[in-house]
Short mmCIF file of C-alpha atoms and ligand atoms in Angstrom, two decimals:
data_model
loop_
_atom_site.label_atom_id
_atom_site.label_comp_id
_atom_site.label_asym_id
_atom_site.label_seq_id
_atom_site.Cartn_x
_atom_site.Cartn_y
_atom_site.Cartn_z
CA MET A 7 -16.01 -4.44 7.89
CA SER A 8 -13.83 -2.94 6.72
CA ALA A 9 -12.15 -0.58 4.84
CA LEU A 10 -9.97 -2.53 2.42
CA ALA A 11 -10.72 -5.76 0.84
CA ALA A 12 -8.12 -8.51 0.67
CA PRO A 13 -5.02 -6.84 -0.93
CA ARG A 14 -3.42 -9.39 -3.71
CA LEU A 15 -0.24 -8.72 -5.45
CA LEU A 16 -1.02 -8.61 -9.86
CA ASN A 17 2.11 -11.08 -10.23
CA GLY A 18 3.98 -14.50 -9.47
CA PRO A 19 6.95 -14.30 -8.08
CA LEU A 20 9.47 -14.45 -10.52
CA GLU A 21 8.08 -11.25 -12.13
CA ASP A 22 6.70 -7.02 -10.84
CA PRO A 23 6.02 -6.89 -8.01
CA VAL A 24 2.17 -4.90 -8.10
CA LEU A 25 0.16 -4.11 -4.83
CA PHE A 26 -3.32 -4.67 -5.73
CA LEU A 27 -5.65 -2.78 -2.64
CA PRO A 28 -9.28 -2.49 -3.51
CA PHE A 29 -11.23 -0.67 -0.93
CA ALA A 30 -14.40 -2.74 0.41
CA HIS A 31 -17.51 -2.40 -1.17
CA ARG A 32 -16.54 1.01 -3.57
CA ARG A 33 -15.27 1.57 -7.29
CA ARG A 34 -12.10 1.85 -5.54
CA GLY A 35 -8.26 1.29 -4.62
CA MET A 36 -5.01 2.41 -3.72
CA LEU A 37 -2.10 0.35 -6.20
CA PHE A 38 1.60 -0.25 -5.00
CA ASP A 39 3.97 0.31 -7.69
CA LEU A 40 3.54 0.58 -10.83
CA GLY A 41 5.29 -2.08 -12.32
CA ASP A 42 3.51 -4.93 -15.43
CA LEU A 43 -0.30 -4.61 -14.81
CA SER A 44 -1.00 -6.27 -17.71
CA ALA A 45 -2.99 -8.32 -14.76
CA LEU A 46 -5.77 -5.74 -13.50
CA PRO A 47 -8.40 -5.33 -16.03
CA ALA A 48 -9.37 -1.40 -17.03
CA ARG A 49 -12.23 -2.09 -14.49
CA ASP A 50 -10.11 -2.38 -11.55
CA LEU A 51 -7.93 0.27 -12.97
CA LEU A 52 -10.56 1.84 -13.62
CA LYS A 53 -10.83 2.60 -9.51
CA VAL A 54 -7.33 3.46 -8.51
CA SER A 55 -8.09 7.39 -6.74
CA HIS A 56 -4.09 6.64 -5.61
CA ALA A 57 -0.67 5.23 -6.76
CA PHE A 58 2.60 4.45 -4.78
CA VAL A 59 5.07 4.28 -6.27
CA SER A 60 8.54 2.38 -4.31
CA HIS A 61 11.11 4.56 -6.83
CA THR A 62 11.56 4.49 -10.70
CA HIS A 63 13.38 1.32 -11.92
CA MET A 64 11.94 -0.11 -14.79
CA ASP A 65 10.26 -3.08 -13.02
CA HIS A 66 8.81 -0.86 -10.64
CA PHE A 67 6.87 2.55 -13.30
CA ILE A 68 6.88 0.98 -16.80
CA GLY A 69 2.27 0.47 -15.90
CA PHE A 70 2.06 3.92 -15.70
CA ASP A 71 1.26 4.70 -18.91
CA ARG A 72 -1.26 2.03 -19.54
CA LEU A 73 -2.63 3.08 -15.77
CA LEU A 74 -2.68 6.39 -17.62
CA ARG A 75 -4.53 5.58 -20.96
CA VAL A 76 -7.67 4.45 -19.52
CA HIS A 77 -7.55 6.97 -17.03
CA LEU A 78 -7.52 9.34 -19.98
CA GLY A 79 -10.66 11.23 -21.05
CA ARG A 80 -12.81 9.57 -17.26
CA GLY A 81 -13.23 13.30 -15.37
CA ALA A 82 -10.82 11.94 -12.14
CA VAL A 83 -7.96 12.73 -9.75
CA LEU A 84 -5.75 10.08 -9.72
CA THR A 85 -3.02 10.55 -6.87
CA LEU A 86 1.19 9.85 -6.95
CA ALA A 87 3.55 9.38 -5.69
CA GLY A 88 7.18 8.84 -4.88
CA PRO A 89 10.67 9.51 -3.83
CA PRO A 90 13.28 11.85 -4.75
CA GLY A 91 13.04 12.53 -9.17
CA PHE A 92 9.54 11.43 -9.17
CA LEU A 93 7.97 14.66 -10.24
CA ARG A 94 11.23 14.63 -13.39
CA HIS A 95 10.71 11.04 -13.86
CA LEU A 96 6.70 11.84 -14.44
CA GLU A 97 6.77 14.39 -16.16
CA GLY A 98 9.75 12.68 -18.41
CA LYS A 99 6.72 10.40 -18.94
CA LEU A 100 3.70 13.13 -19.90
CA ALA A 101 6.71 14.32 -21.97
CA ALA A 102 7.26 11.46 -24.41
CA TYR A 103 3.35 11.55 -25.60
CA SER A 104 1.36 14.47 -27.70
CA TRP A 105 -1.70 15.35 -26.17
CA ASP A 106 -2.95 17.24 -28.81
CA LEU A 107 -6.70 16.06 -28.92
CA MET A 108 -7.31 15.95 -25.58
CA ASP A 109 -9.86 17.81 -26.17
CA ARG A 110 -11.41 15.36 -28.06
CA PHE A 111 -12.67 14.13 -24.66
CA ALA A 112 -15.94 15.07 -22.60
CA GLU A 113 -13.79 15.02 -19.34
CA GLY A 114 -10.86 16.33 -18.23
CA LEU A 115 -7.94 14.56 -15.69
CA ARG A 116 -5.89 15.31 -13.31
CA LEU A 117 -3.07 13.97 -11.89
CA GLY A 118 -1.36 15.41 -8.84
CA ALA A 119 1.79 14.14 -7.96
CA ILE A 120 3.57 13.36 -4.62
CA GLU A 121 7.53 14.00 -4.31
CA VAL A 122 8.48 12.46 -0.67
CA HIS A 123 11.98 13.43 0.69
CA ALA A 124 13.87 12.64 4.35
CA GLU A 125 12.11 15.76 5.48
CA ARG A 126 9.69 17.06 2.83
CA ARG A 127 7.23 16.66 0.47
CA ILE A 128 6.75 18.22 -2.71
CA ALA A 129 3.83 18.26 -4.39
CA CYS A 130 2.03 19.20 -7.82
CA ALA A 131 -0.14 18.99 -9.96
CA TYR A 132 -1.73 18.84 -13.67
CA ASP A 133 -3.73 18.79 -16.33
CA GLY A 134 -4.95 16.48 -19.00
CA ARG A 135 -6.57 19.61 -21.34
CA ARG A 136 -3.48 21.56 -20.86
CA GLY A 137 -0.73 18.46 -21.80
CA PHE A 138 -0.50 18.05 -18.69
CA ALA A 139 1.12 21.47 -17.93
CA ALA A 140 2.23 21.67 -14.28
CA GLU A 141 -0.64 23.69 -13.49
CA ALA A 142 1.16 26.13 -10.79
CA ALA A 143 4.56 25.70 -8.98
CA PRO A 144 5.57 22.19 -6.63
CA ARG A 145 4.57 23.60 -3.82
CA GLU A 146 6.78 22.50 -0.63
CA ALA A 147 5.74 21.97 2.66
CA PRO A 148 7.79 19.08 5.74
CA PHE A 149 7.12 15.53 5.50
CA SER A 150 6.86 13.23 9.03
CA GLY A 151 5.94 10.32 8.08
CA VAL A 152 2.13 10.28 6.80
CA LEU A 153 2.12 10.43 3.31
CA TRP A 154 -1.86 10.54 2.82
CA GLU A 155 -4.25 10.61 5.49
CA GLU A 156 -8.49 10.50 4.81
CA PRO A 157 -11.30 9.12 7.27
CA ALA A 158 -10.50 5.67 6.84
CA LEU A 159 -7.34 5.37 6.66
CA ARG A 160 -3.57 6.56 6.06
CA VAL A 161 -0.73 5.51 4.44
CA GLU A 162 2.70 6.13 6.45
CA ALA A 163 6.30 6.00 3.61
CA ALA A 164 9.48 5.29 5.11
CA LEU A 165 13.37 6.14 2.47
CA LEU A 166 15.16 3.70 1.65
CA GLU A 167 17.93 3.12 0.52
CA HIS A 168 18.13 0.64 -2.19
CA SER A 169 21.01 1.64 -5.27
CA ILE A 170 18.69 4.94 -4.81
CA PRO A 171 15.65 6.07 -2.73
CA CYS A 172 13.44 4.32 -2.04
CA LEU A 173 9.84 4.04 -0.71
CA GLY A 174 8.49 1.57 1.22
CA PHE A 175 4.26 2.29 3.04
CA ALA A 176 2.31 0.32 4.82
CA VAL A 177 -1.05 1.45 5.04
CA SER A 178 -3.40 1.32 8.24
CA GLU A 179 -7.05 1.55 8.41
CA ARG A 180 -8.27 3.54 11.37
CA PHE A 181 -10.60 0.90 13.00
CA ARG A 182 -13.23 -2.09 11.61
CA VAL A 183 -16.49 -1.43 12.15
CA ARG A 184 -18.17 -5.21 13.69
CA VAL A 185 -22.27 -5.14 13.32
CA LEU A 186 -23.44 -7.16 15.92
CA LYS A 187 -26.27 -9.67 15.02
CA THR A 188 -27.26 -10.28 17.65
CA ALA A 189 -27.69 -5.98 18.19
CA LEU A 190 -29.28 -5.97 14.62
CA GLN A 191 -32.11 -8.41 15.13
CA ALA A 192 -32.87 -6.82 18.44
CA HIS A 193 -33.74 -3.82 16.23
CA GLY A 194 -35.79 -6.00 13.87
CA LEU A 195 -33.57 -4.57 11.48
CA ALA A 196 -31.65 -6.34 8.10
CA PRO A 197 -28.46 -6.23 6.96
CA GLY A 198 -28.70 -4.95 3.39
CA ARG A 199 -26.58 -1.35 1.83
CA TRP A 200 -27.86 0.80 4.05
CA LEU A 201 -24.64 -0.28 6.52
CA ASN A 202 -22.26 0.60 4.56
CA ALA A 203 -23.70 4.06 4.87
CA LEU A 204 -23.31 3.59 8.48
CA LYS A 205 -20.15 2.74 8.10
CA GLU A 206 -18.86 5.93 5.46
CA ALA A 207 -20.95 8.21 8.23
CA LEU A 208 -18.34 6.39 10.89
CA TYR A 209 -15.23 6.50 9.09
CA ALA A 210 -16.02 10.31 7.87
CA GLY A 211 -16.83 11.40 11.94
CA ALA A 212 -20.27 13.11 11.20
CA PRO A 213 -22.17 14.06 13.74
CA PRO A 214 -23.83 11.63 16.14
CA GLU A 215 -26.29 12.97 15.47
CA THR A 216 -26.78 12.53 12.12
CA GLU A 217 -29.84 10.46 10.19
CA ILE A 218 -29.24 6.60 9.20
CA ALA A 219 -32.34 4.59 6.90
CA ALA A 220 -31.58 0.97 8.07
CA GLU A 221 -34.25 -1.34 7.05
CA ARG A 222 -36.76 -3.13 8.96
CA GLU A 223 -35.74 -6.50 9.21
CA ASP A 224 -40.35 -7.45 8.20
CA GLY A 225 -39.39 -5.45 4.64
CA LYS A 226 -41.85 -2.53 5.32
CA GLY A 227 -39.74 0.14 4.59
CA LEU A 228 -36.80 1.78 6.50
CA ARG A 229 -36.83 3.67 10.26
CA VAL A 230 -34.65 6.84 10.46
CA PHE A 231 -31.94 6.23 13.75
CA ALA A 232 -29.39 8.54 15.50
CA LEU A 233 -26.23 8.02 14.47
CA GLY A 234 -24.86 8.19 17.86
CA ASP A 235 -27.48 5.07 18.61
CA LEU A 236 -26.41 2.77 15.56
CA ARG A 237 -22.29 3.70 17.56
CA ASP A 238 -23.70 2.33 20.56
CA THR A 239 -26.02 -0.12 20.85
CA LEU A 240 -25.43 -1.29 16.87
CA VAL A 241 -22.10 -1.85 16.02
CA ARG A 242 -18.31 -3.09 17.86
CA ILE A 243 -15.35 -0.65 17.26
CA GLU A 244 -11.75 -2.64 16.52
CA SER A 245 -8.77 -1.66 15.53
CA GLY A 246 -8.15 -1.48 12.36
CA ARG A 247 -6.10 -3.71 9.98
CA LYS A 248 -1.92 -2.79 8.94
CA ILE A 249 -0.74 -4.14 5.73
CA GLY A 250 3.38 -3.40 5.31
CA TYR A 251 5.27 -2.94 1.64
CA ILE A 252 8.85 -3.61 1.62
CA THR A 253 10.86 -4.17 -2.54
CA ASP A 254 14.05 -3.27 -3.66
CA VAL A 255 16.25 -2.38 -0.32
CA ILE A 256 19.81 -3.44 1.30
CA ASP A 257 19.94 -5.03 4.38
CA HIS A 258 21.72 -2.57 7.01
CA PRO A 259 20.42 -0.89 10.21
CA ALA A 260 18.91 2.20 9.48
CA ASN A 261 17.11 0.29 6.79
CA ARG A 262 15.89 -2.43 9.16
CA GLU A 263 15.43 0.14 11.71
CA ALA A 264 13.15 2.97 9.30
CA ILE A 265 11.24 -0.93 8.62
CA VAL A 266 10.36 -1.84 11.44
CA ARG A 267 8.80 1.39 12.25
CA LEU A 268 6.71 1.40 9.64
CA CYS A 269 6.04 -1.33 9.49
CA ARG A 270 5.29 -1.61 13.46
CA GLY A 271 2.96 -4.70 14.31
CA ALA A 272 1.12 -4.69 10.46
CA ASP A 273 -1.55 -7.68 9.43
CA ARG A 274 0.41 -9.18 6.83
CA LEU A 275 3.42 -7.61 5.31
CA PHE A 276 4.65 -7.46 1.24
CA ILE A 277 8.33 -7.44 0.70
CA GLU A 278 10.85 -8.46 -1.67
CA ALA A 279 13.66 -11.87 -0.87
CA ALA A 280 15.18 -11.35 -3.76
CA PHE A 281 17.88 -13.97 -3.87
CA LEU A 282 18.04 -17.02 -1.24
CA ASP A 283 20.35 -16.11 2.31
CA ALA A 284 23.15 -18.43 0.23
CA GLU A 285 23.49 -15.31 -2.09
CA ALA A 286 23.73 -13.18 0.62
CA ALA A 287 27.06 -11.23 -0.82
CA LEU A 288 25.35 -10.91 -4.42
CA ALA A 289 22.31 -9.39 -3.36
CA ARG A 290 24.32 -6.81 -1.20
CA ARG A 291 26.14 -6.66 -4.33
CA LYS A 292 22.25 -6.10 -6.01
CA ARG A 293 21.36 -4.35 -2.68
CA HIS A 294 18.38 -6.34 -2.58
CA LEU A 295 17.55 -8.52 0.04
CA THR A 296 17.66 -12.46 1.35
CA ALA A 297 15.15 -14.32 0.73
CA ARG A 298 15.90 -15.15 5.51
CA GLN A 299 16.61 -11.09 6.25
CA ALA A 300 13.55 -11.22 4.91
CA GLY A 301 12.07 -13.12 7.60
CA GLU A 302 13.99 -11.29 10.19
CA ILE A 303 12.88 -8.02 8.98
CA ALA A 304 8.91 -9.09 9.63
CA ALA A 305 9.63 -10.39 12.85
CA LEU A 306 11.13 -8.17 13.86
CA ALA A 307 8.54 -6.02 12.89
CA GLY A 308 6.27 -8.07 14.85
CA VAL A 309 4.44 -8.76 12.03
CA ARG A 310 1.51 -11.25 12.12
CA SER A 311 2.52 -12.99 8.62
CA LEU A 312 4.30 -12.62 5.75
CA VAL A 313 3.92 -12.52 1.39
CA VAL A 314 7.46 -12.16 0.18
CA MET A 315 7.21 -11.16 -3.55
CA HIS A 316 9.96 -9.73 -6.42
CA LEU A 317 12.28 -12.65 -5.97
CA SER A 318 15.33 -13.49 -8.70
CA PRO A 319 14.91 -15.31 -11.92
CA ARG A 320 17.01 -17.55 -11.29
CA TYR A 321 14.66 -19.18 -8.86
CA GLU A 322 12.68 -20.26 -11.80
CA GLY A 323 10.88 -23.88 -10.65
CA ARG A 324 12.10 -22.80 -6.95
CA GLU A 325 9.88 -19.97 -5.89
CA SER A 326 8.82 -22.62 -2.48
CA GLU A 327 12.97 -22.67 -1.47
CA VAL A 328 12.97 -18.98 -1.41
CA GLU A 329 9.61 -18.58 0.57
CA ALA A 330 10.54 -21.79 2.56
CA GLU A 331 14.32 -19.83 4.09
CA ALA A 332 11.86 -16.00 4.23
CA GLN A 333 8.90 -18.17 6.68
CA ARG A 334 11.57 -20.38 8.26
CA CYS A 335 13.93 -17.40 9.56
CA PHE A 336 10.35 -15.34 10.61
CA GLN A 337 9.49 -18.34 12.84
CA GLU A 338 12.64 -18.77 14.19
CA LEU A 339 13.25 -15.26 15.33
CA ARG A 340 9.26 -14.71 16.73
CA ARG A 341 10.19 -17.53 18.94
CA ARG A 342 13.57 -15.69 20.26
CA LEU A 343 12.01 -12.53 20.61
CA ARG A 344 9.35 -14.00 22.10
CA PRO A 345 10.07 -13.62 26.07
CA ALA A 346 9.50 -17.04 27.66
CA PRO A 347 6.64 -17.74 29.18
CA GLY A 348 6.65 -16.15 32.57
CA ALA A 349 10.04 -15.58 32.81
CA GLY A 350 9.14 -11.94 31.20
CA GLU A 351 12.96 -11.38 29.93
CA PRO A 352 13.67 -9.70 26.61
CA ALA A 353 15.57 -11.93 24.10
CA GLY A 354 19.20 -12.00 23.33
CA PRO A 355 20.08 -9.15 20.60
CA PRO A 356 18.11 -10.18 17.10
CA PRO A 357 21.18 -10.93 14.90
CA SER A 358 23.07 -7.30 13.28
CA ALA A 359 23.01 -6.83 9.29
CA PRO A 360 26.27 -6.03 7.69
CA ASP A 361 27.02 -2.33 6.94
CA PRO A 362 26.33 -1.34 3.28
CA PRO A 363 28.55 -2.26 0.53
CA ARG A 364 31.19 0.39 -0.98
CA ASP A 365 30.04 -0.02 -4.22
CA ALA A 366 26.20 -0.04 -5.93
CA GLY A 367 25.74 -2.69 -8.33
CA LEU A 368 22.92 -2.28 -10.24
CA PRO A 369 19.71 -3.71 -9.44
ZN1 LIG B 410 15.05 -1.55 -7.87
ZN1 LIG B 411 12.78 -4.11 -8.52
#
């Protein structure tokens, strides 16, 4: 049992990259980038508590309006985060509409926004009932990589270079809770919703004496246990999953280093592969990755699997070619980096990325 359900890309490989990360057994989810959200039904949009925006090019931010509209009048708090300039861009979006009818809603909507810089973060809250006016002056705090943290997981971010500063993200579950079937039977207990309460209590770090009401296997009601007893006898705590999300970055040493640090050991890396490597010069001009570069970065980060996204529309009908190049380069470099059996020798130096071009072509 994990805190998160399977992540899914909303759109096809040639369309806006948007990653939806629903929580397991809860009406909650997170979004990475806010491009075209039309593939996500309102019931899922309503689950979104956090949206992490890599940068505010249109293909990554145009869906904000839909997210905002669905949440209006629901009494929610929506947290958004983005790169330098994000508060200004968000305020620009909010300023585009007239909010005089907001008092017709029974409930309001609060937006919490975080603008991420290399070493500091600026937070500001906006109140829907007051036309999304800032509730107070923005607050600044040091930033050392952790963007959001809660009992079950944390979201880290790194400032990367595209034609403008762009954020990469990694989500890590703190741990996974595996219920031992045999122990469940030995306790005479039945699986059911009470296991979610057990998991939530563990993720929240509740004290060991916390009472958990468990369903009896014989259907004769509930039996109360101390959380500590169940933790010691009924479940196994395993390491949590990690998911990386990287898009719209140029391949150069500083970006590689930052991505590898952020996504190291991820179970799955979602990464852009805008161009085939045969068009690496174009990729550099446009400040995007090629499929080869995406595969190499994934291998250097030691991720278990990669999913490519955000292919240039020029590859319509040739998507599998781009995908195959990324996976091939990923596997090849992974093999080279793996020490030979018994040798204990480190592999040869990884391929180095070229220096960034001086011209900043439009993405
Ligand atoms: Zn871009
Ligand atoms: Zn883009």
